[in-house]
Amino acid sequence: MTVLEQPGAYAPAPPPSWRPRTDAGPLLPDTEPYRVLGTRAAGRREGSGPEAELLRRLYAAVVRGRRFNEQATALTRQGRLAVYPSSRGQEACQVAAALALREHDWLFPSYRDTLAAVARGLDPVEVLSLLRGDWHHGYDSPGTRVAPLCTPLATQLPHAVGLAHAARLKGDEVAALALVGDGGTSEGDFHEALNFAAVWQAPAVFLVQNNGFAISVPLAKQTAAPSLAHKAVGYGMPGRLVDGNDAVAVHEVLCEALDRARAGGGPTLVEAVTYRLEAHTNADDATRYRTDDEVEAWRAHDPVTLLEHELRGRGLLDEATVREAEEAAEQQAAKLRERMHQDPSLDPTQLFAHVYAEPTPQLRDQAARLRAELAAGEETR
């Protein structure tokens, strides 16, 4: 008889506490991205499909979004913006994300999600302030419930979980929607955020806009998972895979996930398969890592065209409606262009404002030296 065979001896099997809290099966995403446009799901019986008003809102918003991307790119070429990471081709994701939120929900965007912030109702000039090189990030986050545009990859995700967890502890019916790119899923902050969200059952939804590349690194060199949505299972939350160029499908999936989060069902990871038609930023040469044929193939799956085709097929869009949407988009672009061509009145001392509630000795010293330099400059004029 060995020691392991003796009664009461150490048992090599782990205790029951090792077992997962939920069955993995229901958490698995579909094998193919969920779609609505151009499928039988779009033609469901009256009252069960997307409402006509929602479709029109989505269409008007993606048209404005496309024009916003074009105008912001032009402003970069004119030197009015230091850099602009265009979301052309990803408008469906951004618009659907903004429209899926309720007034008291929070949006946590990445640097490419300027359009989502504008679609949420923020002043376009304020949204672009960070990319212009203006002070801080340009808008009132607590007032708008939109966190600062986040340039470091995925660092906004733990912030979203913290806010969502705090709201749950307070009993507030608030959900946080955090946006991130496929490159951000390779960061440690992504892991930490999803792990904490699932353990705490925080009312947070993570939308991964998988546009195929982390700058120039293709998805195949970032992960060997069947999809990024499959990563949800390892954290104990549902994963959803959706066609990111199908604005209706993205809106539907996000609304379901946000409703589930507010009701106490915990977080969800949504992967939206999409594509950025422009380069990573104006400083990037995308021809070095992808072909023109690949880009053209995705142009055939353009989110604006898909939605327009759906509305025309359902008799919800005529030439007058198209013209109205385009005119509204052009008016927004014209106002943005006019305001961005006005040189802002800048006070360099504001660099030290709102950094800490009480300025540190180092900041006070730096501010004093700056004031002295500015005064000396005035005297020499």
PDB file of C-alpha atoms in Angstrom, residues 24-216:
ATOM      1  CA  ALA A  24     -18.107  27.468 -21.310  1.00  0.00           C
ATOM      2  CA  GLY A  25     -20.576  26.501 -24.042  1.00  0.00           C
ATOM      3  CA  PRO A  26     -22.990  29.446 -23.790  1.00  0.00           C
ATOM      4  CA  LEU A  27     -20.065  31.883 -23.729  1.00  0.00           C
ATOM      5  CA  LEU A  28     -18.702  30.841 -27.114  1.00  0.00           C
ATOM      6  CA  PRO A  29     -19.244  33.235 -30.023  1.00  0.00           C
ATOM      7  CA  ASP A  30     -20.797  32.189 -33.309  1.00  0.00           C
ATOM      8  CA  THR A  31     -18.408  30.788 -35.896  1.00  0.00           C
ATOM      9  CA  GLU A  32     -19.372  33.497 -38.405  1.00  0.00           C
ATOM     10  CA  PRO A  33     -19.908  37.226 -37.750  1.00  0.00           C
ATOM     11  CA  TYR A  34     -23.514  38.101 -36.991  1.00  0.00           C
ATOM     12  CA  ARG A  35     -25.140  40.109 -39.793  1.00  0.00           C
ATOM     13  CA  VAL A  36     -28.466  41.804 -40.397  1.00  0.00           C
ATOM     14  CA  LEU A  37     -28.082  43.840 -43.590  1.00  0.00           C
ATOM     15  CA  GLY A  38     -28.658  41.782 -46.703  1.00  0.00           C
ATOM     16  CA  THR A  39     -29.889  38.722 -44.809  1.00  0.00           C
ATOM     17  CA  ARG A  40     -33.261  37.288 -43.880  1.00  0.00           C
ATOM     18  CA  ALA A  41     -32.813  38.895 -40.453  1.00  0.00           C
ATOM     19  CA  ALA A  42     -33.376  42.272 -42.121  1.00  0.00           C
ATOM     20  CA  GLY A  43     -36.706  41.172 -43.500  1.00  0.00           C
ATOM     21  CA  ARG A  44     -38.238  39.831 -40.325  1.00  0.00           C
ATOM     22  CA  ARG A  45     -41.958  40.265 -39.845  1.00  0.00           C
ATOM     23  CA  GLU A  46     -43.289  43.715 -39.047  1.00  0.00           C
ATOM     24  CA  GLY A  47     -42.415  44.884 -35.545  1.00  0.00           C
ATOM     25  CA  SER A  48     -39.591  42.434 -34.906  1.00  0.00           C
ATOM     26  CA  GLY A  49     -36.803  43.983 -36.981  1.00  0.00           C
ATOM     27  CA  PRO A  50     -34.977  47.304 -36.670  1.00  0.00           C
ATOM     28  CA  GLU A  51     -37.365  50.211 -36.602  1.00  0.00           C
ATOM     29  CA  ALA A  52     -37.438  52.489 -39.634  1.00  0.00           C
ATOM     30  CA  GLU A  53     -36.512  55.513 -37.518  1.00  0.00           C
ATOM     31  CA  LEU A  54     -33.419  53.765 -36.153  1.00  0.00           C
ATOM     32  CA  LEU A  55     -32.323  52.826 -39.665  1.00  0.00           C
ATOM     33  CA  ARG A  56     -32.666  56.434 -40.798  1.00  0.00           C
ATOM     34  CA  ARG A  57     -30.730  57.671 -37.753  1.00  0.00           C
ATOM     35  CA  LEU A  58     -27.946  55.201 -38.410  1.00  0.00           C
ATOM     36  CA  TYR A  59     -27.788  56.176 -42.068  1.00  0.00           C
ATOM     37  CA  ALA A  60     -27.666  59.920 -41.379  1.00  0.00           C
ATOM     38  CA  ALA A  61     -24.982  59.356 -38.730  1.00  0.00           C
ATOM     39  CA  VAL A  62     -22.702  57.223 -40.917  1.00  0.00           C
ATOM     40  CA  VAL A  63     -22.990  59.759 -43.759  1.00  0.00           C
ATOM     41  CA  ARG A  64     -21.980  62.540 -41.353  1.00  0.00           C
ATOM     42  CA  GLY A  65     -19.232  60.306 -40.027  1.00  0.00           C
ATOM     43  CA  ARG A  66     -17.790  59.647 -43.470  1.00  0.00           C
ATOM     44  CA  ARG A  67     -17.713  63.374 -44.221  1.00  0.00           C
ATOM     45  CA  PHE A  68     -16.184  64.085 -40.795  1.00  0.00           C
ATOM     46  CA  ASN A  69     -13.346  61.660 -41.542  1.00  0.00           C
ATOM     47  CA  GLU A  70     -12.739  63.296 -44.915  1.00  0.00           C
ATOM     48  CA  GLN A  71     -12.692  66.794 -43.432  1.00  0.00           C
ATOM     49  CA  ALA A  72     -10.422  65.875 -40.520  1.00  0.00           C
ATOM     50  CA  THR A  73      -7.989  64.211 -42.929  1.00  0.00           C
ATOM     51  CA  ALA A  74      -7.960  67.359 -45.069  1.00  0.00           C
ATOM     52  CA  LEU A  75      -7.295  69.505 -41.986  1.00  0.00           C
ATOM     53  CA  THR A  76      -4.278  67.347 -41.216  1.00  0.00           C
ATOM     54  CA  ARG A  77      -2.870  67.928 -44.703  1.00  0.00           C
ATOM     55  CA  GLN A  78      -3.403  71.658 -44.202  1.00  0.00           C
ATOM     56  CA  GLY A  79      -1.450  71.619 -40.936  1.00  0.00           C
ATOM     57  CA  ARG A  80      -4.465  72.322 -38.745  1.00  0.00           C
ATOM     58  CA  LEU A  81      -4.140  68.950 -37.022  1.00  0.00           C
ATOM     59  CA  ALA A  82      -0.862  67.385 -35.944  1.00  0.00           C
ATOM     60  CA  VAL A  83      -2.130  63.897 -36.724  1.00  0.00           C
ATOM     61  CA  TYR A  84      -5.411  62.198 -37.525  1.00  0.00           C
ATOM     62  CA  PRO A  85      -6.118  58.464 -37.232  1.00  0.00           C
ATOM     63  CA  SER A  86      -8.981  58.110 -39.696  1.00  0.00           C
ATOM     64  CA  SER A  87     -11.842  55.704 -39.006  1.00  0.00           C
ATOM     65  CA  ARG A  88     -12.975  55.691 -42.644  1.00  0.00           C
ATOM     66  CA  GLY A  89     -14.454  52.241 -43.211  1.00  0.00           C
ATOM     67  CA  GLN A  90     -15.204  51.804 -39.512  1.00  0.00           C
ATOM     68  CA  GLU A  91     -18.039  54.340 -39.293  1.00  0.00           C
ATOM     69  CA  ALA A  92     -20.664  51.654 -38.607  1.00  0.00           C
ATOM     70  CA  CYS A  93     -18.854  50.540 -35.439  1.00  0.00           C
ATOM     71  CA  GLN A  94     -18.423  54.057 -34.132  1.00  0.00           C
ATOM     72  CA  VAL A  95     -21.929  55.295 -34.887  1.00  0.00           C
ATOM     73  CA  ALA A  96     -23.602  52.130 -33.578  1.00  0.00           C
ATOM     74  CA  ALA A  97     -21.577  52.364 -30.365  1.00  0.00           C
ATOM     75  CA  ALA A  98     -22.658  55.954 -29.709  1.00  0.00           C
ATOM     76  CA  LEU A  99     -26.327  55.312 -30.518  1.00  0.00           C
ATOM     77  CA  ALA A 100     -26.474  52.183 -28.369  1.00  0.00           C
ATOM     78  CA  LEU A 101     -25.649  54.154 -25.223  1.00  0.00           C
ATOM     79  CA  ARG A 102     -28.201  55.711 -22.894  1.00  0.00           C
ATOM     80  CA  GLU A 103     -27.765  59.216 -21.503  1.00  0.00           C
ATOM     81  CA  HIS A 104     -26.201  58.077 -18.219  1.00  0.00           C
ATOM     82  CA  ASP A 105     -23.870  55.478 -19.740  1.00  0.00           C
ATOM     83  CA  TRP A 106     -20.169  56.136 -20.264  1.00  0.00           C
ATOM     84  CA  LEU A 107     -18.063  55.846 -23.413  1.00  0.00           C
ATOM     85  CA  PHE A 108     -14.345  55.051 -23.158  1.00  0.00           C
ATOM     86  CA  PRO A 109     -12.805  55.707 -26.601  1.00  0.00           C
ATOM     87  CA  SER A 110      -9.372  55.079 -28.073  1.00  0.00           C
ATOM     88  CA  TYR A 111      -7.470  57.581 -30.209  1.00  0.00           C
ATOM     89  CA  ARG A 112      -9.244  56.409 -33.400  1.00  0.00           C
ATOM     90  CA  ASP A 113     -12.725  56.869 -31.953  1.00  0.00           C
ATOM     91  CA  THR A 114     -13.201  60.590 -32.559  1.00  0.00           C
ATOM     92  CA  LEU A 115     -16.278  59.821 -34.633  1.00  0.00           C
ATOM     93  CA  ALA A 116     -17.878  57.892 -31.768  1.00  0.00           C
ATOM     94  CA  ALA A 117     -17.416  60.912 -29.502  1.00  0.00           C
ATOM     95  CA  VAL A 118     -18.915  63.254 -32.106  1.00  0.00           C
ATOM     96  CA  ALA A 119     -21.835  60.879 -32.683  1.00  0.00           C
ATOM     97  CA  ARG A 120     -22.348  60.882 -28.911  1.00  0.00           C
ATOM     98  CA  GLY A 121     -23.031  64.621 -29.222  1.00  0.00           C
ATOM     99  CA  LEU A 122     -19.693  66.247 -28.405  1.00  0.00           C
ATOM    100  CA  ASP A 123     -18.419  69.396 -30.087  1.00  0.00           C
ATOM    101  CA  PRO A 124     -16.250  68.234 -33.034  1.00  0.00           C
ATOM    102  CA  VAL A 125     -13.649  70.950 -32.406  1.00  0.00           C
ATOM    103  CA  GLU A 126     -13.321  69.923 -28.775  1.00  0.00           C
ATOM    104  CA  VAL A 127     -13.002  66.282 -29.793  1.00  0.00           C
ATOM    105  CA  LEU A 128     -10.121  67.159 -32.130  1.00  0.00           C
ATOM    106  CA  SER A 129      -8.329  69.345 -29.573  1.00  0.00           C
ATOM    107  CA  LEU A 130      -6.019  66.547 -28.445  1.00  0.00           C
ATOM    108  CA  LEU A 131      -4.972  65.828 -32.046  1.00  0.00           C
ATOM    109  CA  ARG A 132      -4.460  69.528 -32.612  1.00  0.00           C
ATOM    110  CA  GLY A 133      -1.924  69.762 -29.818  1.00  0.00           C
ATOM    111  CA  ASP A 134      -4.153  71.905 -27.622  1.00  0.00           C
ATOM    112  CA  TRP A 135      -4.126  71.672 -23.838  1.00  0.00           C
ATOM    113  CA  HIS A 136      -5.367  68.562 -22.069  1.00  0.00           C
ATOM    114  CA  HIS A 137      -7.979  66.639 -24.052  1.00  0.00           C
ATOM    115  CA  GLY A 138     -10.437  69.346 -24.989  1.00  0.00           C
ATOM    116  CA  TYR A 139     -13.806  68.457 -23.480  1.00  0.00           C
ATOM    117  CA  ASP A 140     -15.623  67.973 -20.174  1.00  0.00           C
ATOM    118  CA  SER A 141     -15.521  64.234 -19.501  1.00  0.00           C
ATOM    119  CA  PRO A 142     -17.794  64.150 -16.421  1.00  0.00           C
ATOM    120  CA  GLY A 143     -20.330  66.386 -18.140  1.00  0.00           C
ATOM    121  CA  THR A 144     -20.380  64.451 -21.395  1.00  0.00           C
ATOM    122  CA  ARG A 145     -19.716  61.004 -19.898  1.00  0.00           C
ATOM    123  CA  VAL A 146     -17.055  60.437 -22.525  1.00  0.00           C
ATOM    124  CA  ALA A 147     -13.603  59.616 -21.205  1.00  0.00           C
ATOM    125  CA  PRO A 148     -10.548  61.241 -22.832  1.00  0.00           C
ATOM    126  CA  LEU A 149      -9.444  59.874 -26.191  1.00  0.00           C
ATOM    127  CA  CYS A 150      -6.827  57.347 -25.139  1.00  0.00           C
ATOM    128  CA  THR A 151      -3.579  57.196 -27.089  1.00  0.00           C
ATOM    129  CA  PRO A 152      -1.744  54.493 -25.074  1.00  0.00           C
ATOM    130  CA  LEU A 153      -3.164  51.149 -26.162  1.00  0.00           C
ATOM    131  CA  ALA A 154      -5.916  49.692 -23.941  1.00  0.00           C
ATOM    132  CA  THR A 155      -5.194  51.779 -20.828  1.00  0.00           C
ATOM    133  CA  GLN A 156      -8.778  53.069 -20.930  1.00  0.00           C
ATOM    134  CA  LEU A 157     -10.160  49.558 -20.382  1.00  0.00           C
ATOM    135  CA  PRO A 158      -9.294  49.222 -16.652  1.00  0.00           C
ATOM    136  CA  HIS A 159     -10.674  52.747 -16.172  1.00  0.00           C
ATOM    137  CA  ALA A 160     -13.968  51.651 -17.726  1.00  0.00           C
ATOM    138  CA  VAL A 161     -14.138  48.625 -15.442  1.00  0.00           C
ATOM    139  CA  GLY A 162     -13.406  50.746 -12.373  1.00  0.00           C
ATOM    140  CA  LEU A 163     -16.160  53.206 -13.208  1.00  0.00           C
ATOM    141  CA  ALA A 164     -18.627  50.424 -14.023  1.00  0.00           C
ATOM    142  CA  HIS A 165     -17.823  48.580 -10.788  1.00  0.00           C
ATOM    143  CA  ALA A 166     -18.235  51.784  -8.766  1.00  0.00           C
ATOM    144  CA  ALA A 167     -21.613  52.436 -10.419  1.00  0.00           C
ATOM    145  CA  ARG A 168     -22.735  48.912  -9.552  1.00  0.00           C
ATOM    146  CA  LEU A 169     -21.686  49.337  -5.911  1.00  0.00           C
ATOM    147  CA  LYS A 170     -23.655  52.599  -5.759  1.00  0.00           C
ATOM    148  CA  GLY A 171     -26.697  51.005  -7.339  1.00  0.00           C
ATOM    149  CA  ASP A 172     -26.633  53.271 -10.393  1.00  0.00           C
ATOM    150  CA  GLU A 173     -28.040  51.818 -13.612  1.00  0.00           C
ATOM    151  CA  VAL A 174     -24.965  52.771 -15.600  1.00  0.00           C
ATOM    152  CA  ALA A 175     -23.015  50.758 -18.158  1.00  0.00           C
ATOM    153  CA  ALA A 176     -19.562  51.504 -19.563  1.00  0.00           C
ATOM    154  CA  LEU A 177     -18.749  50.836 -23.208  1.00  0.00           C
ATOM    155  CA  ALA A 178     -15.013  50.621 -23.894  1.00  0.00           C
ATOM    156  CA  LEU A 179     -13.658  50.715 -27.449  1.00  0.00           C
ATOM    157  CA  VAL A 180     -10.325  49.177 -28.425  1.00  0.00           C
ATOM    158  CA  GLY A 181      -8.582  47.976 -31.572  1.00  0.00           C
ATOM    159  CA  ASP A 182      -7.283  44.501 -32.299  1.00  0.00           C
ATOM    160  CA  GLY A 183      -3.759  45.652 -31.395  1.00  0.00           C
ATOM    161  CA  GLY A 184      -4.983  46.621 -27.945  1.00  0.00           C
ATOM    162  CA  THR A 185      -5.972  43.029 -27.210  1.00  0.00           C
ATOM    163  CA  SER A 186      -2.258  42.175 -27.094  1.00  0.00           C
ATOM    164  CA  GLU A 187      -1.731  44.527 -24.140  1.00  0.00           C
ATOM    165  CA  GLY A 188      -1.688  43.541 -20.475  1.00  0.00           C
ATOM    166  CA  ASP A 189      -4.327  46.192 -19.710  1.00  0.00           C
ATOM    167  CA  PHE A 190      -6.764  44.243 -21.888  1.00  0.00           C
ATOM    168  CA  HIS A 191      -6.237  41.102 -19.815  1.00  0.00           C
ATOM    169  CA  GLU A 192      -6.468  42.915 -16.495  1.00  0.00           C
ATOM    170  CA  ALA A 193      -9.621  44.780 -17.466  1.00  0.00           C
ATOM    171  CA  LEU A 194     -11.516  41.728 -18.726  1.00  0.00           C
ATOM    172  CA  ASN A 195     -10.412  39.612 -15.790  1.00  0.00           C
ATOM    173  CA  PHE A 196     -11.529  42.153 -13.192  1.00  0.00           C
ATOM    174  CA  ALA A 197     -14.757  42.889 -15.069  1.00  0.00           C
ATOM    175  CA  ALA A 198     -15.736  39.228 -15.113  1.00  0.00           C
ATOM    176  CA  VAL A 199     -14.763  38.542 -11.496  1.00  0.00           C
ATOM    177  CA  TRP A 200     -16.608  41.623 -10.272  1.00  0.00           C
ATOM    178  CA  GLN A 201     -19.461  41.177 -12.789  1.00  0.00           C
ATOM    179  CA  ALA A 202     -19.026  44.815 -13.685  1.00  0.00           C
ATOM    180  CA  PRO A 203     -21.567  46.381 -16.090  1.00  0.00           C
ATOM    181  CA  ALA A 204     -18.984  46.883 -18.850  1.00  0.00           C
ATOM    182  CA  VAL A 205     -19.003  46.043 -22.552  1.00  0.00           C
ATOM    183  CA  PHE A 206     -15.804  45.790 -24.562  1.00  0.00           C
ATOM    184  CA  LEU A 207     -16.027  46.500 -28.296  1.00  0.00           C
ATOM    185  CA  VAL A 208     -12.968  45.351 -30.236  1.00  0.00           C
ATOM    186  CA  GLN A 209     -12.845  46.952 -33.675  1.00  0.00           C
ATOM    187  CA  ASN A 210     -10.791  44.359 -35.495  1.00  0.00           C
ATOM    188  CA  ASN A 211      -9.607  46.219 -38.597  1.00  0.00           C
ATOM    189  CA  GLY A 212      -6.993  43.603 -39.427  1.00  0.00           C
ATOM    190  CA  PHE A 213      -3.827  45.444 -38.465  1.00  0.00           C
ATOM    191  CA  ALA A 214      -2.103  46.867 -35.397  1.00  0.00           C
ATOM    192  CA  ILE A 215      -0.478  49.615 -37.484  1.00  0.00           C
ATOM    193  CA  SER A 216       1.367  47.220 -39.817  1.00  0.00           C
TER     194      SER A 216
END
